[in-house]
Every structure is written in structure tokens, then in C-alpha cells.
Amino acid sequence: MRIRAAAPPNASYTFALRLDSTRINMKFDLNLLPIVCTLYEERSVSRAAAKLGKSQPTISRSLKRMRETFGDPLFVKSGRGVQPTAKAVVLVASAREIMSRLQGDIFASSEFNPTAYDGKFTVATTEAAEYWLWPHAFSRLRQLSPYSTLELVRMPTSSIPVELENGSIDLALGFFAGLCGNNVMRQGILRIRPICMLRADHPFRGKKLSIKQFQSVEHIVVDAIGRNLTVDRILVQNKINRKVALIVSGYASLAPIISSSNLIVTLPRALGMRMAAATPGLKVMEPPRPNSSGDRGPVLAPKASERSPQSMATQHAQGDHLTTTRGSGEIEVRSEDAAA
């Protein structure tokens, strides 16, 4: 017997199998191998079905497929059960060897020890997350895996599921609007509120902007992977117009531009606070809130029922379910809730 390709459970691959000195090339469902082996052991379709946790019609259909594939009855009725044919005996021996090799050589799992791992983890992330989230994340990850290397990369959101599947990246951590995939696990990990950043000596004083002030001033919008679509959506819902004077592709230019103009930008709170603390010429102010200076209705503080269920992506290449989280109170850091 010779195997040309192997597959994980629930997969069909083409392989070469030698039976009775005849080499047969076929597209064969490897899930049939446990069934033929169990039929051989139990000598009964009903007992095989019970042992495998399947229905009797399912086992019968599988047996029919194998008979058509090998051109042999494989199992024939005998008394109250079934008996294997000569070809079935050879098939079972080969099937047991195939399953043993798959289990022992290919799918055998070894325990992962992050403290001793000296390889590389590749993580898709965003510029905003690199700026304010990764300093904390890296410190913790360094404690857990002190000898490994972390590589942070940026890529279009649409590419992330494919890159996870083919192993080019190990994780995605950041704000990715519209991220989805059949083999993606997604989990929200942080909650955050927006904040407005402007120059320190801006004519607007106080701790909070009114809707009138928010509408009268000109804005910068960061058009980067992970920009805040939530703010845009809420402004549209409340028919609030934002005068956009400048659209930039990243965050590096924000500090010098804002420091020398009357423009403002709306950012995730943690990002805005960090940038303002690092730049003496900047300050932050709360965005418009309900009943602020005569304002009516929520502007940048949506109700929990208005928030998107999409979550911030923390994905693993082997995840097999899509999960989302919902929260109340502050705006959750989700796939849409990055920088405006």
C-alpha cells in the first residue's frame, strides 16, 4: 500500500491505494475508513451505527458508496449479521494502517510551550492599535513567551481570513470593519469611548464640546484600516453634519497638523489621551453628549441597542466558529470602533 496524500477528518483527497495487486487512483472520502473498520469488527450494520454514533441508514449509504468504489460487495449477509469478503479483509488492513499513520504521524499534537518557543508570531494589526494597544500587549506577551519574535503587519481586512487559513499570519488584533470568514473566531476584548483632540490653545475651552461647536469646526478624518465608522453612522442617524477639511491616511501627521490649526479629530479615548500626553501642544475634549448646552439627542454616545454587534477581531487560524460580544455602557471596541 502507498499513500500519496492524506487529509484531516471530514476531507476528501485523492490518493493511490494498492489492493489485491491492483493500483487504483480515486477520490476517496477518508471518513469511510472508520466505517469499514467498525463494520469488520462488529459484523453488524446496526451495531456499527451505534458504536460510531450514526444512524443505520447512514452506515448503509456509506457501505453502498464503498461497494461502488471497489466493485465488490465487501460485506454479505450471514445469519443475523454480515461477513467480510476477501477484498474487505485487505481493505480493512489497509484502512487501519492509513488511520494509524494519519493519527500518529500527521495529526499527533505536541504540547506547545510558549516560554521555550523561539520562533516567530505574525500578527495583523492596525496603526491605531500599534500606537496605544501594543505597548501593553507586547509587555504581557514578552512575559509569556520571552524568546519568541513578534512581527506586526498591516493588510486589507478582506485578506485576513485567507492569510489566517494559509498560515501567513497567526492572529489579527485590531479594528477591522466587515471582517468575516467561515473558519474565523472573533472576540471583543476592550470597550472604549471616543474623544476629540485639538490644539491646546484652541478657542474652544472647557472639557466638553457642544453640538454647535462640533458642527462649526473643521475636522480631520483618518482614512486608514480600522477607522471609526461608528461615529460616521451616529452622525448620519442624528443628521449632524461634520465639516471634513482634511483626510489623512494615517496617524503620524495628526499632532503637527492639529497643533498648528483649529482642526479637530475624533479618536478612541485611549489613543487620543496617549497622543495628547505625548504632545504638549495638544489637548482633548469630550465629544457632544445628550442635553449638553441645549443639545438634543445622542451624538457620539450611542445607546447600547444602536451599537454594531461586530467585535474587535482576535482571531486564530484554527478557530471554527464566529463569535461576537455585546455590551452596555461605553462604546465597545469592535471591528468598526477605531479612530475617526
Coordinates of C-alpha atoms in Angstrom, one line a residue:
M1 CA 0.0 0.0 0.0
R2 CA 1.2 3.5 -0.8
I3 CA -0.4 6.9 0.2
R4 CA 0.1 9.9 -2.0
A5 CA -1.9 12.4 0.0
A6 CA -3.6 12.5 3.4
A7 CA -6.4 14.6 4.8
P8 CA -7.8 15.8 8.1
P9 CA -11.3 14.5 9.3
N10 CA -14.2 15.4 7.0
A11 CA -12.0 15.9 4.0
S12 CA -11.8 14.1 0.7
Y13 CA -8.4 13.7 -1.0
T14 CA -7.1 11.7 -3.9
F15 CA -4.6 9.0 -3.0
A16 CA -3.2 5.8 -4.5
L17 CA -4.2 2.6 -2.8
R18 CA -2.9 -0.8 -3.8
L19 CA -5.4 -3.6 -3.2
D20 CA -5.0 -7.2 -4.5
S21 CA -2.0 -6.1 -6.5
T22 CA -4.2 -3.6 -8.4
R23 CA -3.3 0.1 -8.2
I24 CA -6.4 2.2 -8.0
N25 CA -6.4 6.0 -8.3
M26 CA -9.6 7.5 -6.8
K27 CA -11.1 10.4 -5.0
F28 CA -11.9 8.7 -1.7
D29 CA -13.6 10.1 1.4
L30 CA -11.3 9.1 4.3
N31 CA -14.3 9.3 6.6
L32 CA -15.4 5.9 5.1
L33 CA -12.3 4.2 6.6
P34 CA -13.5 4.1 10.2
I35 CA -16.9 2.8 9.0
V36 CA -15.4 -0.2 7.1
C37 CA -13.2 -1.0 10.1
T38 CA -16.1 -0.8 12.5
L39 CA -18.3 -3.0 10.2
Y40 CA -15.5 -5.5 10.1
E41 CA -15.2 -5.5 13.9
E42 CA -19.0 -5.6 14.7
R43 CA -20.2 -7.8 11.8
S44 CA -23.4 -5.8 12.0
V45 CA -24.7 -2.6 10.4
S46 CA -26.8 -1.7 13.4
R47 CA -24.1 -2.3 15.9
A48 CA -21.6 -0.4 13.8
A49 CA -24.0 2.5 13.6
A50 CA -24.4 2.5 17.4
K51 CA -20.7 2.4 18.0
L52 CA -20.0 5.3 15.6
G53 CA -22.9 7.4 16.8
K54 CA -24.5 7.4 13.4
S55 CA -27.9 6.2 12.0
Q56 CA -28.2 2.8 10.4
P57 CA -29.3 4.4 7.0
T58 CA -26.1 6.5 7.1
I59 CA -23.9 3.3 7.5
S60 CA -25.9 1.6 4.7
R61 CA -25.3 4.5 2.4
S62 CA -21.6 4.6 3.2
L63 CA -21.4 0.9 2.5
K64 CA -23.1 1.4 -0.8
R65 CA -20.5 4.0 -1.8
M66 CA -17.7 1.7 -0.9
R67 CA -19.2 -1.1 -2.9
E68 CA -19.5 1.1 -5.9
T69 CA -15.9 2.4 -5.5
F70 CA -14.3 -1.0 -5.1
G71 CA -16.6 -3.1 -7.3
D72 CA -17.1 -5.6 -4.6
P73 CA -19.9 -6.3 -2.1
L74 CA -17.3 -6.1 0.8
F75 CA -19.9 -7.4 3.4
V76 CA -22.5 -10.0 2.7
K77 CA -25.4 -11.0 4.8
S78 CA -24.8 -14.0 7.1
G79 CA -27.4 -15.1 9.7
R80 CA -28.2 -12.0 11.8
G81 CA -25.1 -10.1 10.7
V82 CA -22.7 -9.6 7.9
Q83 CA -19.4 -11.2 6.9
P84 CA -16.5 -9.6 5.1
T85 CA -15.4 -10.6 1.6
A86 CA -11.7 -11.3 0.8
K87 CA -11.4 -7.7 -0.6
A88 CA -12.9 -6.3 2.6
V89 CA -10.3 -8.0 4.7
V90 CA -7.5 -6.4 2.6
L91 CA -9.3 -3.1 2.7
V92 CA -9.6 -3.1 6.5
A93 CA -5.9 -3.9 6.9
S94 CA -5.0 -1.0 4.7
A95 CA -7.6 1.3 6.3
R96 CA -6.2 0.6 9.8
E97 CA -2.6 1.4 8.6
I98 CA -3.8 4.6 6.9
M99 CA -5.7 5.8 10.1
S100 CA -2.7 4.9 12.3
R101 CA -0.3 6.9 10.1
L102 CA -2.7 9.8 9.9
Q103 CA -3.1 9.9 13.7
G104 CA 0.4 9.2 14.7
D105 CA 2.5 10.9 12.0
I106 CA 0.3 13.8 10.8
F107 CA -2.3 14.7 13.4
A108 CA -0.4 13.9 16.5
S109 CA -0.4 17.0 18.6
S110 CA 2.5 18.1 20.8
E111 CA 2.0 20.4 23.8
F112 CA 3.0 23.9 23.0
N113 CA 5.3 25.6 25.5
P114 CA 5.3 29.4 24.9
T115 CA 8.0 30.0 27.5
A116 CA 10.5 27.9 25.4
Y117 CA 9.3 28.9 21.9
D118 CA 11.9 30.8 19.9
G119 CA 10.0 31.1 16.7
K120 CA 8.0 34.0 15.2
F121 CA 4.4 35.1 15.7
T122 CA 3.0 37.2 12.8
V123 CA 0.1 39.4 13.8
A124 CA -2.1 41.5 11.5
T125 CA -2.9 44.8 13.3
T126 CA -3.8 48.4 12.6
E127 CA -1.8 51.7 13.1
A128 CA -4.1 52.8 15.9
A129 CA -3.7 49.5 17.7
E130 CA 0.1 49.7 17.3
Y131 CA 0.1 53.1 18.8
W132 CA -1.9 52.6 22.0
L133 CA -2.7 48.9 22.4
W134 CA 0.5 47.1 21.5
P135 CA 2.8 48.7 24.1
H136 CA 0.7 47.0 26.8
A137 CA 0.1 43.8 24.8
F138 CA 3.8 43.4 24.0
S139 CA 4.9 43.6 27.6
R140 CA 2.5 40.9 28.6
L141 CA 3.3 38.7 25.6
R142 CA 7.0 39.1 26.4
Q143 CA 6.4 37.7 29.8
L144 CA 4.6 34.7 28.4
S145 CA 7.0 34.0 25.6
P146 CA 10.3 35.7 26.2
Y147 CA 12.3 34.1 23.4
S148 CA 9.8 34.5 20.5
T149 CA 9.7 37.2 17.9
L150 CA 6.5 39.2 17.2
E151 CA 6.0 40.7 13.7
L152 CA 3.2 43.2 13.3
V153 CA 1.9 43.6 9.7
R154 CA -0.9 45.5 8.1
M155 CA -3.1 44.2 5.4
P156 CA -6.6 44.8 3.9
T157 CA -9.4 43.4 6.1
S158 CA -10.5 41.2 3.2
S159 CA -7.2 39.4 3.1
I160 CA -7.1 38.4 6.8
P161 CA -9.3 35.3 6.7
V162 CA -7.2 33.9 3.8
E163 CA -3.9 34.7 5.4
L164 CA -5.1 33.0 8.6
E165 CA -6.1 29.9 6.7
N166 CA -2.8 29.6 4.9
G167 CA -0.7 30.3 7.9
S168 CA 0.9 33.6 6.8
I169 CA -0.4 35.2 9.9
D170 CA -1.2 33.7 13.3
L171 CA -3.5 36.3 14.8
A172 CA -5.3 39.5 13.9
L173 CA -5.6 42.1 16.7
G174 CA -7.2 45.5 15.9
F175 CA -10.3 47.2 14.4
F176 CA -11.4 45.5 11.2
A177 CA -14.7 46.6 9.8
G178 CA -16.6 43.9 7.9
L179 CA -14.3 41.1 8.9
C180 CA -15.9 37.7 8.4
G181 CA -14.9 34.1 7.5
N182 CA -16.1 30.6 7.8
N183 CA -13.1 29.5 9.8
V184 CA -12.7 32.6 12.0
M185 CA -13.2 33.0 15.7
R186 CA -13.8 36.7 16.6
Q187 CA -13.9 38.0 20.2
G188 CA -14.3 41.6 21.6
I189 CA -11.7 42.3 24.2
L190 CA -12.0 46.0 25.0
R191 CA -14.5 48.8 25.4
I192 CA -13.8 52.4 24.7
R193 CA -15.4 55.8 24.2
P194 CA -14.4 58.4 21.6
I195 CA -12.7 61.6 22.4
C196 CA -11.9 64.8 20.4
M197 CA -8.3 66.1 20.2
L198 CA -7.4 69.6 19.3
R199 CA -4.6 72.1 19.9
A200 CA -4.0 73.2 23.5
D201 CA -4.8 76.9 22.8
H202 CA -7.8 76.3 20.7
P203 CA -10.6 78.9 21.0
F204 CA -12.9 76.1 22.4
R205 CA -12.5 75.9 26.1
G206 CA -13.8 73.6 28.8
K207 CA -14.0 69.9 29.0
K208 CA -16.8 69.1 26.6
L209 CA -17.9 70.2 23.1
S210 CA -21.4 71.1 22.3
I211 CA -23.1 70.0 19.1
K212 CA -22.9 73.6 17.8
Q213 CA -19.2 73.7 18.4
F214 CA -18.7 70.2 16.8
Q215 CA -20.6 71.4 13.7
S216 CA -18.9 74.7 13.4
V217 CA -15.3 73.5 13.5
E218 CA -13.4 71.8 10.7
H219 CA -12.4 68.1 11.1
I220 CA -9.6 65.7 10.2
V221 CA -10.7 62.2 9.3
V222 CA -8.1 59.3 9.3
D223 CA -8.9 57.1 6.3
A224 CA -6.9 54.1 7.5
I225 CA -7.6 50.4 8.1
G226 CA -9.7 50.4 11.3
R227 CA -11.2 53.9 11.1
N228 CA -14.2 54.7 13.2
L229 CA -17.3 54.0 11.1
T230 CA -19.4 54.2 14.3
V231 CA -19.0 57.9 14.6
D232 CA -20.0 58.4 10.9
R233 CA -23.1 56.2 11.4
I234 CA -24.3 58.1 14.5
L235 CA -23.8 61.5 12.9
V236 CA -25.9 60.4 9.9
Q237 CA -28.6 59.0 12.2
N238 CA -28.8 62.3 14.1
K239 CA -28.5 64.4 10.9
I240 CA -25.3 66.1 12.2
N241 CA -23.0 67.4 9.5
R242 CA -19.3 67.3 10.1
K243 CA -17.1 69.6 8.1
V244 CA -14.2 67.5 6.9
A245 CA -11.3 69.7 5.8
L246 CA -8.6 67.1 5.6
I247 CA -8.5 63.3 5.1
V248 CA -5.2 61.6 6.0
S249 CA -4.0 58.1 5.5
G250 CA -2.5 57.6 9.0
Y251 CA -1.9 59.0 12.4
A252 CA 1.7 60.2 12.2
S253 CA 0.7 63.6 10.8
L254 CA -2.1 64.4 13.3
A255 CA -0.1 66.0 16.0
P256 CA 1.8 68.6 13.9
I257 CA -1.3 69.4 11.8
I258 CA -3.6 69.9 14.8
S259 CA -1.0 71.8 16.8
S260 CA -0.8 74.4 14.0
S261 CA -4.5 74.7 13.1
N262 CA -8.1 74.9 14.5
L263 CA -8.9 71.4 13.2
I264 CA -10.1 68.6 15.5
V265 CA -10.1 64.9 15.2
T266 CA -12.2 62.2 16.9
L267 CA -10.3 59.2 18.2
P268 CA -10.7 56.3 20.5
R269 CA -10.2 57.7 24.0
A270 CA -7.0 55.7 24.9
L271 CA -5.4 56.7 21.6
G272 CA -6.3 60.4 22.0
M273 CA -5.2 60.6 25.6
R274 CA -1.8 59.0 24.8
M275 CA -1.2 61.3 21.8
A276 CA -2.2 64.4 23.8
A277 CA 0.0 63.4 26.7
A278 CA 3.0 62.9 24.4
T279 CA 2.5 66.3 22.7
P280 CA 2.4 69.4 24.8
G281 CA 0.6 71.4 22.1
L282 CA -2.5 69.2 22.2
K283 CA -5.5 68.7 24.4
V284 CA -8.6 66.5 24.5
M285 CA -12.3 67.4 25.0
E286 CA -15.3 65.2 25.4
P287 CA -17.5 64.9 22.3
P288 CA -21.1 66.1 22.3
R289 CA -23.3 64.4 24.8
P290 CA -27.1 64.4 25.3
N291 CA -28.5 67.7 26.8
S292 CA -25.1 69.4 26.5
S293 CA -25.5 73.2 26.1
G294 CA -29.1 72.7 24.9
D295 CA -28.2 69.8 22.5
R296 CA -30.9 67.3 21.9
G297 CA -30.4 63.6 21.4
P298 CA -27.3 61.4 21.5
V299 CA -24.5 62.3 19.1
L300 CA -21.3 60.4 19.8
A301 CA -22.6 58.4 22.7
P302 CA -25.0 55.8 21.1
K303 CA -27.4 53.6 23.1
A304 CA -26.5 50.0 23.6
S305 CA -29.3 49.0 21.2
E306 CA -27.8 51.1 18.5
R307 CA -24.3 49.6 18.5
S308 CA -23.0 47.2 16.0
P309 CA -22.6 43.6 17.0
Q310 CA -19.3 43.3 15.1
S311 CA -16.5 42.7 17.5
M312 CA -12.8 43.6 17.7
A313 CA -11.0 40.8 15.9
T314 CA -8.8 38.4 17.9
Q315 CA -8.6 35.5 15.5
H316 CA -6.8 32.2 15.5
A317 CA -6.1 30.3 12.3
Q318 CA -7.7 27.2 13.7
G319 CA -10.9 28.8 15.0
D320 CA -14.0 27.2 13.7
H321 CA -16.8 29.5 15.0
L322 CA -17.6 33.1 14.6
T323 CA -18.4 34.8 17.9
T324 CA -19.5 38.3 18.8
T325 CA -19.9 40.1 22.0
R326 CA -22.4 42.8 23.0
G327 CA -22.0 45.2 25.9
S328 CA -23.7 48.1 27.6
G329 CA -22.5 51.4 28.9
E330 CA -19.4 52.6 27.0
I331 CA -18.9 52.0 23.3
E332 CA -17.3 48.7 22.8
V333 CA -14.1 48.4 20.8
R334 CA -15.4 46.5 17.9
S335 CA -14.4 46.0 14.3
E336 CA -15.9 49.4 13.5
D337 CA -14.8 51.3 16.6
A338 CA -11.3 52.6 15.8
A339 CA -10.2 56.1 15.0
A340 CA -12.4 58.5 13.2

